[in-house]
Short mmCIF file of C-alpha atoms in Angstrom, two decimals:
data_model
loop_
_atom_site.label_atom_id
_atom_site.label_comp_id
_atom_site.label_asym_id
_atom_site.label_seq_id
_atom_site.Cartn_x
_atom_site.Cartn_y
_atom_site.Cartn_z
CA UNK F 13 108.70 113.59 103.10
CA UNK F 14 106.47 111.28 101.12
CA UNK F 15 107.21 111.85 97.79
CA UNK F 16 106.20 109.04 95.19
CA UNK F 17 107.94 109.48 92.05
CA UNK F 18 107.10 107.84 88.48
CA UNK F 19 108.43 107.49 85.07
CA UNK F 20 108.84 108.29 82.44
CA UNK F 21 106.38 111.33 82.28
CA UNK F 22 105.32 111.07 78.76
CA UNK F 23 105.77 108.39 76.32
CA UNK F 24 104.63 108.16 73.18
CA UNK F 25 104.26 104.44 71.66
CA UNK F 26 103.07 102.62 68.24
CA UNK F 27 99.71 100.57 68.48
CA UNK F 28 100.46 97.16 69.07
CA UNK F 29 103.90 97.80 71.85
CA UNK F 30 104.08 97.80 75.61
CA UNK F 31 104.67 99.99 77.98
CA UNK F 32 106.07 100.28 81.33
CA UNK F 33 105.28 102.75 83.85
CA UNK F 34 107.10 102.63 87.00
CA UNK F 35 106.00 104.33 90.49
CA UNK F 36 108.34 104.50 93.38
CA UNK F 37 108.11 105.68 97.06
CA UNK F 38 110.98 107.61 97.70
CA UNK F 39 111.08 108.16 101.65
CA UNK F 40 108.61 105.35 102.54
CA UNK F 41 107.80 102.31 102.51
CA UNK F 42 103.77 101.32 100.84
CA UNK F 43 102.28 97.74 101.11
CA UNK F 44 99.60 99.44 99.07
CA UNK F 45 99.88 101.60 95.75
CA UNK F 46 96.79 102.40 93.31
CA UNK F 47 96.70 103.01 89.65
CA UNK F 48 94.31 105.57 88.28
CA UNK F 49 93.41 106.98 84.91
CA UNK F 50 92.29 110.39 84.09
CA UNK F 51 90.62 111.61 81.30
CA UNK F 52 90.76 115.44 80.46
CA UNK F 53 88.94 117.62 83.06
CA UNK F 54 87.60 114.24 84.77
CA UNK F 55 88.59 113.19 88.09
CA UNK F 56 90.42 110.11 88.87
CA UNK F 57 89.29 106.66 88.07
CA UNK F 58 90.57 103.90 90.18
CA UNK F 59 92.09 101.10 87.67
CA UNK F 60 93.70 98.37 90.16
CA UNK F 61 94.92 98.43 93.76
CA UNK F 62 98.43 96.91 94.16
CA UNK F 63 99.35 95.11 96.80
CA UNK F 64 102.96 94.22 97.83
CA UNK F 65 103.88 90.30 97.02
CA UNK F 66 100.34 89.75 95.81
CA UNK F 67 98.19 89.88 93.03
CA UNK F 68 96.80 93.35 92.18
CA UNK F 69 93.03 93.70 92.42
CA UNK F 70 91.33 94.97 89.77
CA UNK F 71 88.24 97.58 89.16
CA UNK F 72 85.39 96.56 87.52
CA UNK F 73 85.89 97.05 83.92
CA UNK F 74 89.38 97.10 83.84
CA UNK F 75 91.26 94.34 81.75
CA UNK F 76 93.89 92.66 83.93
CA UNK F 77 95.63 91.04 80.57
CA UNK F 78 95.77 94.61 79.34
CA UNK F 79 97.18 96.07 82.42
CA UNK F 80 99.45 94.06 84.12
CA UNK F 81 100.73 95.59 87.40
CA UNK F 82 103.66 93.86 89.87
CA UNK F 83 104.56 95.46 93.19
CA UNK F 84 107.51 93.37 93.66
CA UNK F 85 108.86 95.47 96.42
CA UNK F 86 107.67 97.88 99.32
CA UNK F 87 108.95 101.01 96.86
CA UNK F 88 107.68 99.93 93.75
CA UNK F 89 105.06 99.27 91.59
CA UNK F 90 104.98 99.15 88.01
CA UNK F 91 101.78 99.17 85.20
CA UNK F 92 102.17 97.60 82.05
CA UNK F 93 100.28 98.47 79.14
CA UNK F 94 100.24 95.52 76.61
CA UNK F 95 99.60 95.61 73.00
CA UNK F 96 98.44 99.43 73.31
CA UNK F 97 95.78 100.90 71.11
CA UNK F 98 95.14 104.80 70.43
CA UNK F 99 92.05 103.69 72.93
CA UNK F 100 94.70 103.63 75.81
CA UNK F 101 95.97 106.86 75.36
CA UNK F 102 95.56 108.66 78.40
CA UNK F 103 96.98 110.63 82.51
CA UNK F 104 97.93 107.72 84.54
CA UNK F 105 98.69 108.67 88.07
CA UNK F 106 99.94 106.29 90.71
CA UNK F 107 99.91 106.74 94.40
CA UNK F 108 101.09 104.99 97.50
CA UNK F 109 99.45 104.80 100.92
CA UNK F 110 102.06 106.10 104.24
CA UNK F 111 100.84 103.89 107.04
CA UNK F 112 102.01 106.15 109.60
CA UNK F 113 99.59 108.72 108.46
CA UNK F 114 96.57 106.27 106.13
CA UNK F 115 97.25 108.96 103.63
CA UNK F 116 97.48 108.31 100.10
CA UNK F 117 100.65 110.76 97.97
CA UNK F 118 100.47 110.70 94.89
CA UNK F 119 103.01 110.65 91.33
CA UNK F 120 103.60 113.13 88.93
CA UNK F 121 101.52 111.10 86.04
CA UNK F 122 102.51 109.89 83.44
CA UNK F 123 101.23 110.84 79.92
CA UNK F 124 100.52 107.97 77.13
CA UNK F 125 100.20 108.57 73.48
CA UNK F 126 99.25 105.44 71.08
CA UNK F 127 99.79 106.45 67.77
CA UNK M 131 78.56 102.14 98.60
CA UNK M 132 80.36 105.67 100.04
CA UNK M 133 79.52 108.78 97.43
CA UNK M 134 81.33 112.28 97.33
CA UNK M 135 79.72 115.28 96.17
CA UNK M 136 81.10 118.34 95.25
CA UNK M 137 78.14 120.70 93.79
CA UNK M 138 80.23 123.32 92.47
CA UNK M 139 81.60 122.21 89.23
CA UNK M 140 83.45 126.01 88.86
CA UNK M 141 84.48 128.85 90.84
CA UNK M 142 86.26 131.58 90.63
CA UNK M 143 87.14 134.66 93.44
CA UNK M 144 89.16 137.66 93.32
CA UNK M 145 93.04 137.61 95.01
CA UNK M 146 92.81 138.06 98.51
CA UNK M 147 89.73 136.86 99.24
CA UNK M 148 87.93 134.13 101.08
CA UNK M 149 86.39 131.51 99.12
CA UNK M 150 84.76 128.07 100.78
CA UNK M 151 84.09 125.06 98.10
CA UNK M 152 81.88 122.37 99.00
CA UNK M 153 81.79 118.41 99.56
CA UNK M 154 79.36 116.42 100.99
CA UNK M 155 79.64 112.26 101.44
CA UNK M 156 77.60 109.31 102.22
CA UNK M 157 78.60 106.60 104.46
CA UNK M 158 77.23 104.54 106.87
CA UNK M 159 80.53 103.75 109.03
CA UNK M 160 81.59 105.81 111.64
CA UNK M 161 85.32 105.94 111.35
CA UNK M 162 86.59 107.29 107.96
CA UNK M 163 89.50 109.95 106.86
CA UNK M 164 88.00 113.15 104.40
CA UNK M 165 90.82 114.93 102.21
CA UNK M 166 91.12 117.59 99.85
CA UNK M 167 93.36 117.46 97.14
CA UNK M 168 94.57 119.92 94.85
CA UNK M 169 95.20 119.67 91.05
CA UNK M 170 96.71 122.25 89.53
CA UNK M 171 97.73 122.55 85.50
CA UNK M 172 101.01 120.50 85.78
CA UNK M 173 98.66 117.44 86.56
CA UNK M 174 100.41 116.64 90.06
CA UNK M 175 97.84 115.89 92.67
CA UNK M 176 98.85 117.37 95.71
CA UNK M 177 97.49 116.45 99.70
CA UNK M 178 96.01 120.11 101.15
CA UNK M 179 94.20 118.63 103.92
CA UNK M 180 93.35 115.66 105.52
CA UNK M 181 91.04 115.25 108.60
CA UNK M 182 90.04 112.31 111.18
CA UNK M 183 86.45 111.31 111.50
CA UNK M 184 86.72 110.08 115.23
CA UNK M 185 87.98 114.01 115.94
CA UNK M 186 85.90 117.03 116.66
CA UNK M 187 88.47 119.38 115.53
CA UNK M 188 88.71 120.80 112.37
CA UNK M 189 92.09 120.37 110.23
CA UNK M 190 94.27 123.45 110.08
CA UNK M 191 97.08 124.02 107.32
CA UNK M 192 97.92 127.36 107.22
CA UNK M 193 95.48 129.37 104.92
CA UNK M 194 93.25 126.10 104.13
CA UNK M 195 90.73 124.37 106.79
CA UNK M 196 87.55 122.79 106.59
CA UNK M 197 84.25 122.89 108.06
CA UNK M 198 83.97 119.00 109.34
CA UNK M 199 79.99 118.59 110.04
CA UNK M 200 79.99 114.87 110.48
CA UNK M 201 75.74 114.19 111.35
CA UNK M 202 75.61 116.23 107.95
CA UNK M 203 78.34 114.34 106.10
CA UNK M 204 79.59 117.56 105.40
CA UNK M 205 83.27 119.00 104.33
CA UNK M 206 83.78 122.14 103.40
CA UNK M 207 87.35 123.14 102.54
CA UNK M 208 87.98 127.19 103.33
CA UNK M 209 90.69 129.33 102.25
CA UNK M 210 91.22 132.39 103.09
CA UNK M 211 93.89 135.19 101.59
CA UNK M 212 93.55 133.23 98.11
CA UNK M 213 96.36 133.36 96.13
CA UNK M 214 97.29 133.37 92.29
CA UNK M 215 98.64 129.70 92.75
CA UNK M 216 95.87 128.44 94.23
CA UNK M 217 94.28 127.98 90.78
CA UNK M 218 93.61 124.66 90.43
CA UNK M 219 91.25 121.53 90.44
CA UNK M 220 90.37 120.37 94.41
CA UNK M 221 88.78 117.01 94.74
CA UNK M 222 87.32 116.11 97.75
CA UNK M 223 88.44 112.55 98.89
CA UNK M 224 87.24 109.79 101.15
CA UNK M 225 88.86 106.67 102.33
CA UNK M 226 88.57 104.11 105.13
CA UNK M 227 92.60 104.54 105.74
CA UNK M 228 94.66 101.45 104.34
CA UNK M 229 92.51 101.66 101.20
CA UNK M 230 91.34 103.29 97.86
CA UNK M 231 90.01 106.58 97.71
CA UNK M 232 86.53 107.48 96.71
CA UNK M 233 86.47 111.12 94.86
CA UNK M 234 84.19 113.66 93.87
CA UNK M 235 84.21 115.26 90.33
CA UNK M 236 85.82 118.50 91.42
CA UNK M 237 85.44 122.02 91.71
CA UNK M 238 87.82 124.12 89.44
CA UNK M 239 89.01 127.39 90.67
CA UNK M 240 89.86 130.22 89.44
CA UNK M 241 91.96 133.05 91.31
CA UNK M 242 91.59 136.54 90.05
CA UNK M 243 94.19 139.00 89.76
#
């Protein structure tokens, strides 16, 4: 149980397009999924907390315009990247919060590369 | 704000051993969750243990458990019979339940053959 999936796993993009990364809960339902970045052997940096039928809530820092994120349902959450620069290549990772156990699973990450 | 430590930025122990990594936190509440996480090269972060401030116990998962010292703000996660897949990245994790997690910078280990 609790497996959060998310795709795609890599993508590679042109500076200047979009991207959409999606994050599901497979087995469970979250009110609650996070967005992180990772840089190479850093740990996780919190971008935005998403929040089921609300408006995500953003780290300091982080550019809501640049990073849109909807949780439109209690399985998903997606993370837009919009006009994407070599700058935003990066590990994103999502995760989703079980409330039976206030643990937080996490995705496989997904891979960007701006060219 | 709440802090995580982890002072051991590598480590590395022969197969079949016991090796403990360390994590210490800062808080001023008194009901919390602690977690180690483990990282290994495919990227996928993966739950090893989680543990309860409000109980006394320490968490158990098979080869892993930790050392909960909660006056120190202490949280040491042990494992014992260490195996070549255990080579990874563990992060040491705080959270007040429903919400984000606060990490340390991790502790990379190394199994030996």
């Amino acid at each position: 149980g609790a497996v959060v999936s998310q795709h795609p796993s890599r993508v590679i993009c042109k500076s200047g397009t979009s991207v959409k990364i999606e994050c599901r809960s497979l087995d469970f339902q979250a009110t609650t999924m996070f967005w992180y970045r990772q840089f190479p052997k850093q740990s996780l940096m919190l971008m935005a907390t998403s929040n089921e039928g609300s408006k995500a809530t953003y780290e300091q820092g982080v550019e809501k315009d640049k990073f849109l994120i909807n949780h439109a349902s209690l399985t998903l959450s997606t993370l837009t990247v919009t006009s994407a620069h070599p700058e935003d290549s990066s590990f994103y990772i999502c995760s989703a919060i079980s409330s039976y156990t206030d643990t937080q699973y996490f995705g496989p990450g997904t891979r960007l590369t701006v060219l | 704000a709440q802090t995580v430590t982890q002072s051991q930025p590598e480590m590395s122990v022969q197969e079949a051993e016991t090796v403990t990594l360390s994590c210490t936190y800062d808080t001023s509440e008194s009901n919390y969750y602690l977690f180690w996480y483990k990282q290994p090269p495919s990227r996928q972060m993966i739950l090893v243990i989680r543990q309860e401030a409000y109980k006394q116990q320490n968490a158990t998962e098979n080869r892993f458990s930790v050392n909960f010292q909660k006056a120190a703000k202490s949280f040491s996660l042990k494992i014992s019979d260490s195996q070549l897949g255990d080579t990874a990245m563990y992060f040491c994790a705080f959270s007040f339940g429903n919400e984000k997690l606060t990490f340390g910078t991790g502790t990379r280990l190394t199994i030996i053959p």
